[in-house]
PDB file of C-alpha atoms and ligand atoms in Angstrom:
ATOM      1  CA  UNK A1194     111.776  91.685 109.083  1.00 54.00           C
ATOM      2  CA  UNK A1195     109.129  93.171 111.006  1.00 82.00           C
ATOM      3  CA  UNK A1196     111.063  95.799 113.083  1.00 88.00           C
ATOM      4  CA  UNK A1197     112.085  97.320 109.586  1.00 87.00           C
ATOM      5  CA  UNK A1198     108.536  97.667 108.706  1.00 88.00           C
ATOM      6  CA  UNK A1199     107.885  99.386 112.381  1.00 88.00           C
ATOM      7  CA  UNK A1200     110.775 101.337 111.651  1.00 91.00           C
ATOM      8  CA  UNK A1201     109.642 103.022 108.272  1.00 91.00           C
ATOM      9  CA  UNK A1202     106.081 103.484 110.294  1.00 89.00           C
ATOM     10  CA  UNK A1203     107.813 105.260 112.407  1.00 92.00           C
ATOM     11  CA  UNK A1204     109.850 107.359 110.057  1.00 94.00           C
ATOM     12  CA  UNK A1205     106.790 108.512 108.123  1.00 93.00           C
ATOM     13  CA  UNK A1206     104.947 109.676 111.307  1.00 92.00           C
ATOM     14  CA  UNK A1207     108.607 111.731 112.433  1.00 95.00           C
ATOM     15  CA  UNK A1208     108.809 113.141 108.961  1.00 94.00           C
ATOM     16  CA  UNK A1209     105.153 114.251 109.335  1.00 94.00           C
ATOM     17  CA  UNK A1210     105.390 115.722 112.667  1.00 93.00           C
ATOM     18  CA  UNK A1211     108.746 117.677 111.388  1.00 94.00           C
ATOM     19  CA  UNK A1212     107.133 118.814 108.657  1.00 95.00           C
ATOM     20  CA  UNK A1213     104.481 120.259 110.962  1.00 95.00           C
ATOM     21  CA  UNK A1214     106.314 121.896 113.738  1.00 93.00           C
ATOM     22  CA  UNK A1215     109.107 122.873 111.371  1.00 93.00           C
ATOM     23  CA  UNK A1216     111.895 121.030 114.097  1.00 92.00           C
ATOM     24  CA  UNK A1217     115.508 120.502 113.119  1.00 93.00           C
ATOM     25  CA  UNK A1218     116.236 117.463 114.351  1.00 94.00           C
ATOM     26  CA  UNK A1219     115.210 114.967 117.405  1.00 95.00           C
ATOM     27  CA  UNK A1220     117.721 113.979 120.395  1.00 96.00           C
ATOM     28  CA  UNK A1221     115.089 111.550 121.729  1.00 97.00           C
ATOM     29  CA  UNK A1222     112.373 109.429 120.703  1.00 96.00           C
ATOM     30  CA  UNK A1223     109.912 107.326 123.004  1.00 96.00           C
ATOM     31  CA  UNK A1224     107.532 104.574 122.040  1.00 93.00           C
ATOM     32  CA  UNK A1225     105.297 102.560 123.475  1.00 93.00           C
ATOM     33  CA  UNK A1226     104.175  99.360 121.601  1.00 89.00           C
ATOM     34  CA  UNK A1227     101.702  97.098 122.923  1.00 89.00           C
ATOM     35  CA  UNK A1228     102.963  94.188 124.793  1.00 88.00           C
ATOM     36  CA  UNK A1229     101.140  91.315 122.196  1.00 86.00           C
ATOM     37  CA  UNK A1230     102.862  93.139 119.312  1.00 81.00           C
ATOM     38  CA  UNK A1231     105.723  90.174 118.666  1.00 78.00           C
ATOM     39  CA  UNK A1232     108.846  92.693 118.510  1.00 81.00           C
ATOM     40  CA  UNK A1233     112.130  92.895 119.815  1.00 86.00           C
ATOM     41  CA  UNK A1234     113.154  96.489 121.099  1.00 86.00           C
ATOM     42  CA  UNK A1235     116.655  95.582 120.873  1.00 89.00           C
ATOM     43  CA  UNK A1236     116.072  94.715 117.153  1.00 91.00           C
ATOM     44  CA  UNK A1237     114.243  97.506 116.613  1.00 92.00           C
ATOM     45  CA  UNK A1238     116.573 100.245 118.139  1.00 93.00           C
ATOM     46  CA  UNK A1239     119.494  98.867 115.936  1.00 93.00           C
ATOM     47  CA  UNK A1240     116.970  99.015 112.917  1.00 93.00           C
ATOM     48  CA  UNK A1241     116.139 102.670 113.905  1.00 94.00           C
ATOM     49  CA  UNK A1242     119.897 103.593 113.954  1.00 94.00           C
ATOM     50  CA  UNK A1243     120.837 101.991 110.606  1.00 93.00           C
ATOM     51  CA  UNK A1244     117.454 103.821 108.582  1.00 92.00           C
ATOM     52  CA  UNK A1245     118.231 106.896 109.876  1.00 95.00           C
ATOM     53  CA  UNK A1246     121.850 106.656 109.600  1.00 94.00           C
ATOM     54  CA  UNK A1247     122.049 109.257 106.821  1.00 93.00           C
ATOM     55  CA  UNK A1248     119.124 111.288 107.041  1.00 94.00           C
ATOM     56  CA  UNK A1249     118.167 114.178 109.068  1.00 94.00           C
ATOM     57  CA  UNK A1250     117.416 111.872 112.203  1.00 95.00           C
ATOM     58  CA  UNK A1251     120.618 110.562 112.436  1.00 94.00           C
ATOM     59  CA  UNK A1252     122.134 110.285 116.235  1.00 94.00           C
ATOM     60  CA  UNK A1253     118.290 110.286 117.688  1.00 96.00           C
ATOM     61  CA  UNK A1254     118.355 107.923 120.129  1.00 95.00           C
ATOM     62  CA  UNK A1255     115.126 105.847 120.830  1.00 95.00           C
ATOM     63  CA  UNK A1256     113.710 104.369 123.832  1.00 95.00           C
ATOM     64  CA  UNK A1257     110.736 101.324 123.571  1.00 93.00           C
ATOM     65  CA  UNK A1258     108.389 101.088 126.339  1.00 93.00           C
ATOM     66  CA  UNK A1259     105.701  97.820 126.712  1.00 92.00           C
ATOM     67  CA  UNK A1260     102.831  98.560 127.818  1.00 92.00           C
ATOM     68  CA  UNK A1261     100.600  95.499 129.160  1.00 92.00           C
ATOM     69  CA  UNK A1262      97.468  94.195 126.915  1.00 92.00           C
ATOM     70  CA  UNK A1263      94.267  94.671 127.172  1.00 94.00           C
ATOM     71  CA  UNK A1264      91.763  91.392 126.781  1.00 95.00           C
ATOM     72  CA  UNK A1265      88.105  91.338 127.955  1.00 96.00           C
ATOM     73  CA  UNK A1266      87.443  88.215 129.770  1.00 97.00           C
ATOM     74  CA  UNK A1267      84.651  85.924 128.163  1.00 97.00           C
ATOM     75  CA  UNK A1268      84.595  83.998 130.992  1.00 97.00           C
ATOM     76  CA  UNK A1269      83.992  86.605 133.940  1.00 98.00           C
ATOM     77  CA  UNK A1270      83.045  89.471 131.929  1.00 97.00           C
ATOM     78  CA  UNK A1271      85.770  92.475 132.969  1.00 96.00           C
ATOM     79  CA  UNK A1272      88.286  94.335 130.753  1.00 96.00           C
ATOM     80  CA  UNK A1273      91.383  93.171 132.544  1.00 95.00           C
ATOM     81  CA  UNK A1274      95.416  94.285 131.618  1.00 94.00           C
ATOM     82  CA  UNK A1275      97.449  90.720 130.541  1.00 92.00           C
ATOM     83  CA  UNK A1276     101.143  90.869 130.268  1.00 87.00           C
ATOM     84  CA  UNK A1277     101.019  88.408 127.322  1.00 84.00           C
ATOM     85  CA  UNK A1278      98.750  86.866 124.892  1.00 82.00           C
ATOM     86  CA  UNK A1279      98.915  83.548 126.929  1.00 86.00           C
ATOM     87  CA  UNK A1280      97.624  84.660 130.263  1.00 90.00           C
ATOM     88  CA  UNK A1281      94.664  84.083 132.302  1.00 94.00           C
ATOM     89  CA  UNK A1282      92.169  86.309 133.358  1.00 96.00           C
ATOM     90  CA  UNK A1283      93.902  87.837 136.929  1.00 94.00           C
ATOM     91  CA  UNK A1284      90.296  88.114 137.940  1.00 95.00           C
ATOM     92  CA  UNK A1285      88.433  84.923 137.807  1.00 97.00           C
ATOM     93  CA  UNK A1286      91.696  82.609 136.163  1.00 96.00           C
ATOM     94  CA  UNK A1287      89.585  81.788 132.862  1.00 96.00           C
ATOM     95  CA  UNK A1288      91.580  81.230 129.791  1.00 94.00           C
ATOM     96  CA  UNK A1289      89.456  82.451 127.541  1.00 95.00           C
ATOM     97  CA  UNK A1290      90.176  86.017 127.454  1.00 94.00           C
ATOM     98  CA  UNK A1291      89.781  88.040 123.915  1.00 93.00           C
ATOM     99  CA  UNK A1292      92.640  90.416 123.032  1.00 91.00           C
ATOM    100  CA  UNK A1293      91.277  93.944 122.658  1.00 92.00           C
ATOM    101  CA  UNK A1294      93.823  95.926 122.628  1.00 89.00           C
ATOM    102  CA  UNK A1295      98.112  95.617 123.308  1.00 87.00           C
ATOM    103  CA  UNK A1296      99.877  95.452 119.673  1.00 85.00           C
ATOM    104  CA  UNK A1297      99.650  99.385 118.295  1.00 85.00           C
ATOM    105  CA  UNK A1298     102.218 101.465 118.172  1.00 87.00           C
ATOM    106  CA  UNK A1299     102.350 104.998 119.707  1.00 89.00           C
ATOM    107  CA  UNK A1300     104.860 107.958 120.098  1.00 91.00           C
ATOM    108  CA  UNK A1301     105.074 108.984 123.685  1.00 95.00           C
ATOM    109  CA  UNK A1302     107.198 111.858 123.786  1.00 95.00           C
ATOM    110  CA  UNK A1303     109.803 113.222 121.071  1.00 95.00           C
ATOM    111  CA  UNK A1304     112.591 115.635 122.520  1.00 96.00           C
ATOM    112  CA  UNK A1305     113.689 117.896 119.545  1.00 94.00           C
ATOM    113  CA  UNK A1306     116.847 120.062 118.337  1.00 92.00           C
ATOM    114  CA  UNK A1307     114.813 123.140 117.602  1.00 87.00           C
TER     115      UNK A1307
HETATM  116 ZN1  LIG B1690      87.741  86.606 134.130  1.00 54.42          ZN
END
């Protein structure tokens, strides 16, 4: 399951940032993942609150933005934002735009329990 797998990312880079700002806990975590990563953020929050259940994360709550995609148009030449993989260039309307950017994940902003 591919939230799971986002979720233990995520974990890792948490444990790492507690371990480096010396933090109790978190109240609040915000991500933003790409709009072309495939992902369901209601899938994902539910596999955030069941991995953390017992450990010291428990009760953080996590929001999921989606940013839009980035794609450079072959046909017109311009970096353009696409809300999915599937779109056209807003620009010129080609359909042959190449994905450069839209599927990584990213901690916005963390609120901790100091
Ligand atoms: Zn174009």
């Amino acid at each position: 399951m591919h939230e799971l797998t986002l979720c233990e990312a995520l974990l890792d880079l948490l444990d790492e940032e507690q371990a480096r700002r010396g933090f109790r806990s978190l109240r609040r975590v915000r991500l933003a993942i790409g709009r072309f990563g495939c992902l369901d953020p209601d899938a994902l929050v539910y596999a955030f609150e069941v991995t953390t259940r017992n450990t010291w994360l428990a009760g953080a709550k996590i929001e999921v933005d989606r940013p839009p995609g980035r794609a450079r148009c072959l046909d017109c030449g311009d970096d353009v934002e696409v809300e999915d993989r599937l779109a056209d260039c807003p620009h010129c309307g080609g359909a042959r735009l190449l994905p450069t950017g839209g599927d990584e994940m990213r901690l916005v902003e963390i609120e901790i329990v100091a």
